[in-house]
Amino acid sequence: MSSEPSETGKAGIIVAPDDAPPMDKLTHAVLDDLLYNIVHDLLVKVHRDEKIARANTAAIKVEKLAKSTSDGATTDPKPDVEIETDAAIYKDGKVTLKGNPLKSTKEILCPRCHLPRLVHPTDGKGAKKPDPGVIYCKKHPYIQKPGYDIYGQTWVAPGPGRGKKKKDQKLDPNDPSSPAPGAEGSAKDRPANVLSYPSATCPKCKRCILVTRLNNHMGSCIGNNGRNASRAAAQKISNGSNAGSQNNDNTPPGSQKGTPRPGSRAGSPRKRDVDEFDEDVEESDQANPKKKKKTKANALTKKVILKAKSPATNIKKEKAKASSNLNVEQKMDDDAKDSTVEVAPKKQTPKPKGVSPAKKIKLGPAKAQLPSPAGKKGKRDRDMESESSETLSSPPPR
Amino acid sequence: MAARPATPASPKNHKVRAPQPGQPMYGCEHLQRLFNQDQATTNTSIQHYKAILRSIFDTTPLIPQTAKAIDGQIVTSLTPTYLCLQCPSTLTEDDRTKHGSKKSHRFYVDSRSGALYCQMCDDIVWDPTFEELRLKKIGTGTFSTRKRKHEELFETSDPVRDNPTYISSNTTAASCKSSGLRGIYNAGATCYQNVVLQSFLHNPILRNFYLSDGHASSSCTVQYCLSCAMDDMFQDFYALENTNGYTAANILSGFWFSGKRAFDVLATTNEQDAHEFFQFLAEELHERNGDGKKPESGSEHSCHCIIHQTFYGKLQTTTTCQNCSGVTNQVQSFLDLSLPLENLGHKKGKKGGASRGALTLQECLDEEYIKSDKCEYRCHNCSSMQQARRQTTIKRLPNVLSIQLKRFEYKQGRHERAAKIDTPVRFPLELNMLPYTNRGRGSGGSSQDANKENYELARSCTYDLLSAVVHVGEIDSGHYVSYCRVGDQWFAFNDHKVELAQKSDVLNSKAYLLFYVVRSLS
Ligand SMILES: [Zn+2]
Ligand SMILES: [Zn+2]
Ligand SMILES: [Zn+2]
Ligand SMILES: [Zn+2]
Ligand SMILES: [Zn+2]
Ligand SMILES: [Zn+2]
Ligand SMILES: [Zn+2]
């Protein structure tokens, strides 16, 4: 487009033949310029990310050096020293660059943890073996590998909702001839990146349900003439009897067909009775004093959302506990047999200042309502049995 | 050049951005020297940079793309030109060096991106002071944090926009590993819930709300509160290092314990409609966080809860009597725009042979919010039934625009399953909503001011695609998947599985729900 007698645009890639009419030449030139612009915009974007990351790395390094030279134990964020590296100068608490960080700085440090960033994925497309002697930042490049997710994980059996036919599922929990997902033995041989489906606890009947059947279970347990069903279920559990405990649950959990039979949850959910909440109300009352104790964060302070690994730190109100209990992820494998329940880390609420021991003790009885690990194990086993026996009697449609 | 009049010296002194830990103070040694000369140099440099950004982003590209060559020839080019930071010259890349050696001017602004080029480094430099200005210009369109133009198109007092902490993307996460990218296990035909949950999880406004304890779940006493369940879910996604799938048991029990209208539809008919679930979740979260009133569809409901701040906009329907030309205006709130496909697809099918049935999102929007239709209505002036012309436009745009492409047709009642419309609808990554607003309708004029005004208007109405929900397969045996964008990267969510996605994957999908976020927020 420039008035110079150039053959085509700035990229010089889309060139019209010499004998092309002027209009053709112009079109080629315009297209060529547009191609140049696309590449230009892309380069500017990549350049920005890369150069800023390297410049910041240079700053992080020189700041670290400044801190360590100025008497290691100092807490002063701006130590009064002068330090110079190949890439940057630290002086008067300010960092200035020396030269172009794209040339002077080779690696990229994470601005958060100050560890080097892994540049290549560890698996799949474009993978490179990371240096085993280096501790890298935990943020890795995402993995692109068929059959695996961005973290390089895969799952023991094709789960529901993945567009696969039931018969394709190697491990069908409904098929007695195939082992249940994560059944004994398989966990040991399983690589760390092969995950199994977790279970969760129904807040109503407190039974531990495999995630893939959670919706059907809740539909009948909570949605369908809730109170009676749950009482009946609770009674059966306490009696140690399991026969027919899930009669309503006749939709195969493995089905992603999205069509649970209407019959399984016929009752109108609106007909739920208020007093079906009885037991739960009690719980939340117990939790109330604790609730008030909790420091109320300012609505706009970013709460740093660490969750501790131990359930003991869960000092959230009882209501939430009952429901976060749902997050109990159980591996139905050997470990689980030994009644090890893997508890999803809980939200570490800012510890209320000065919770008196007395208050803490109050948590005791509430906690006791949660099933003990042993109880859970027993219950889960019963669930497994009952569900498989049930599916034996009523084969899944299709 | 006329496009860049010398900015009248403001009495205010411009400041270089204060040094931040882990960041150099200047983009390069040469800028360091420039900023350390004297206050006057700093002032003019920053003023010039602002003026250049205005001419790049607020006017027609013709002005910054037109350079004057050394020999006096005027050249307009498609490819980037360079605007001198130290004088009002615009140069081609070739002339940049000559200008530099002649005038000792060393800094130039790239006319496409607004990025600063340092001739001594022979590289683009990313200076914290200049870069902050550039990002503000690209984002909100203004250098000040408070003033916002065209307020009538958005909420006048909008905490989401007015409070920078809502917009800031540097939400404190607990670990370098926790990125908010996790799948959600299918709990048995719950993929229609999972896709909506993922689009909420990657909605910057909702994310910042929940991660800043916007729903004080610790003091919430509602049993099986879905907003508390959302809070838990956001915590688990952004605070834990867990990369395993998420078990949305709290959400699911909240769902089964609920008694909403949408819930009845979903639960009693076993319908797997992601749109119904979106409405259900929005209503439920509004009630947990808002004024407690049921959001009546059709009425003008003003609420300041997070859901209203995020999704709700207002439509204005103007009915003009064909007899007396009397005008009636009716305003109503909307949670989403529902766009019918069937009639349009047929119309198109008849017209064009080759592109049979293929539609664009803009055509669907044109049909609803630009074209008018005829109707009968009872006119007050005429005191009788009259023919009238009815037109609907958007009076207030939401921060996150949700669009439903009506792919499911229910012919007789809910229980008669009808067809799924598989017509491909092309949708853009970047959507200009100005034509569908009542401001966009009225604007016109050719004066320079009107032109500039339109540029700014159009920019304030620019939306970027945030997520797309796709239904694959048959109507009653299909499956939902979704795409969400995190920064510039797209991800494909299929229940517990998260994979990288290309833009082309997203754009070629037959979307059912689309979520766009207004650019000035992202
Ligand atoms: Zn890190
Ligand atoms: Zn239950
Ligand atoms: Zn100059
Ligand atoms: Zn330089
Ligand atoms: Zn709540
Ligand atoms: Zn509201
Ligand atoms: Zn009239």
mmCIF file with all atom_site columns, N, CA, C and O and ligand atoms in Angstrom, chain B residues 215 217 220 222 225 227-228 288, ligand 5:
data_model
loop_
_atom_site.group_PDB
_atom_site.id
_atom_site.type_symbol
_atom_site.label_atom_id
_atom_site.label_alt_id
_atom_site.label_comp_id
_atom_site.label_asym_id
_atom_site.label_entity_id
_atom_site.label_seq_id
_atom_site.pdbx_PDB_ins_code
_atom_site.Cartn_x
_atom_site.Cartn_y
_atom_site.Cartn_z
_atom_site.occupancy
_atom_site.B_iso_or_equiv
_atom_site.pdbx_formal_charge
_atom_site.auth_seq_id
_atom_site.auth_comp_id
_atom_site.auth_asym_id
_atom_site.auth_atom_id
_atom_site.pdbx_PDB_model_num
ATOM   1  N  N  . HIS B 1 215 ? -19.908 -13.798 49.950 1.00 0.00 ? 215 HIS B N  1
ATOM   2  C  CA . HIS B 1 215 ? -20.989 -14.463 50.667 1.00 0.00 ? 215 HIS B CA 1
ATOM   3  C  C  . HIS B 1 215 ? -20.377 -14.980 51.957 1.00 0.00 ? 215 HIS B C  1
ATOM   4  O  O  . HIS B 1 215 ? -19.607 -15.939 51.942 1.00 0.00 ? 215 HIS B O  1
ATOM   5  N  N  . SER B 1 217 ? -20.044 -17.069 54.234 1.00 0.00 ? 217 SER B N  1
ATOM   6  C  CA . SER B 1 217 ? -20.603 -18.393 54.500 1.00 0.00 ? 217 SER B CA 1
ATOM   7  C  C  . SER B 1 217 ? -20.420 -18.777 55.958 1.00 0.00 ? 217 SER B C  1
ATOM   8  O  O  . SER B 1 217 ? -21.139 -19.612 56.483 1.00 0.00 ? 217 SER B O  1
ATOM   9  N  N  . CYS B 1 220 ? -23.492 -17.504 57.619 1.00 0.00 ? 220 CYS B N  1
ATOM   10 C  CA . CYS B 1 220 ? -24.763 -17.784 56.945 1.00 0.00 ? 220 CYS B CA 1
ATOM   11 C  C  . CYS B 1 220 ? -25.467 -18.925 57.669 1.00 0.00 ? 220 CYS B C  1
ATOM   12 O  O  . CYS B 1 220 ? -24.865 -19.938 57.993 1.00 0.00 ? 220 CYS B O  1
ATOM   13 N  N  . VAL B 1 222 ? -28.424 -20.273 56.547 1.00 0.00 ? 222 VAL B N  1
ATOM   14 C  CA . VAL B 1 222 ? -29.378 -20.969 55.688 1.00 0.00 ? 222 VAL B CA 1
ATOM   15 C  C  . VAL B 1 222 ? -28.973 -22.436 55.538 1.00 0.00 ? 222 VAL B C  1
ATOM   16 O  O  . VAL B 1 222 ? -27.815 -22.746 55.277 1.00 0.00 ? 222 VAL B O  1
ATOM   17 N  N  . CYS B 1 225 ? -27.482 -24.003 51.974 1.00 0.00 ? 225 CYS B N  1
ATOM   18 C  CA . CYS B 1 225 ? -27.415 -22.783 51.170 1.00 0.00 ? 225 CYS B CA 1
ATOM   19 C  C  . CYS B 1 225 ? -26.557 -23.035 49.925 1.00 0.00 ? 225 CYS B C  1
ATOM   20 O  O  . CYS B 1 225 ? -25.419 -23.484 50.024 1.00 0.00 ? 225 CYS B O  1
ATOM   21 N  N  . SER B 1 227 ? -25.408 -20.783 47.964 1.00 0.00 ? 227 SER B N  1
ATOM   22 C  CA . SER B 1 227 ? -24.336 -19.804 47.873 1.00 0.00 ? 227 SER B CA 1
ATOM   23 C  C  . SER B 1 227 ? -23.155 -20.239 48.733 1.00 0.00 ? 227 SER B C  1
ATOM   24 O  O  . SER B 1 227 ? -21.999 -20.044 48.354 1.00 0.00 ? 227 SER B O  1
ATOM   25 N  N  . CYS B 1 228 ? -23.431 -20.844 49.881 1.00 0.00 ? 228 CYS B N  1
ATOM   26 C  CA . CYS B 1 228 ? -22.349 -21.412 50.693 1.00 0.00 ? 228 CYS B CA 1
ATOM   27 C  C  . CYS B 1 228 ? -21.671 -22.549 49.932 1.00 0.00 ? 228 CYS B C  1
ATOM   28 O  O  . CYS B 1 228 ? -20.451 -22.701 49.989 1.00 0.00 ? 228 CYS B O  1
ATOM   29 N  N  . ARG B 1 288 ? -30.115 -15.804 47.919 1.00 0.00 ? 288 ARG B N  1
ATOM   30 C  CA . ARG B 1 288 ? -29.215 -15.960 49.057 1.00 0.00 ? 288 ARG B CA 1
ATOM   31 C  C  . ARG B 1 288 ? -28.384 -14.701 49.297 1.00 0.00 ? 288 ARG B C  1
ATOM   32 O  O  . ARG B 1 288 ? -27.885 -14.490 50.386 1.00 0.00 ? 288 ARG B O  1
HETATM 33 ZN ZN . ZN  C 2 .   ? -25.095 -19.180 52.612 1.00 0.00 ? 5   ZN  C ZN 1
#
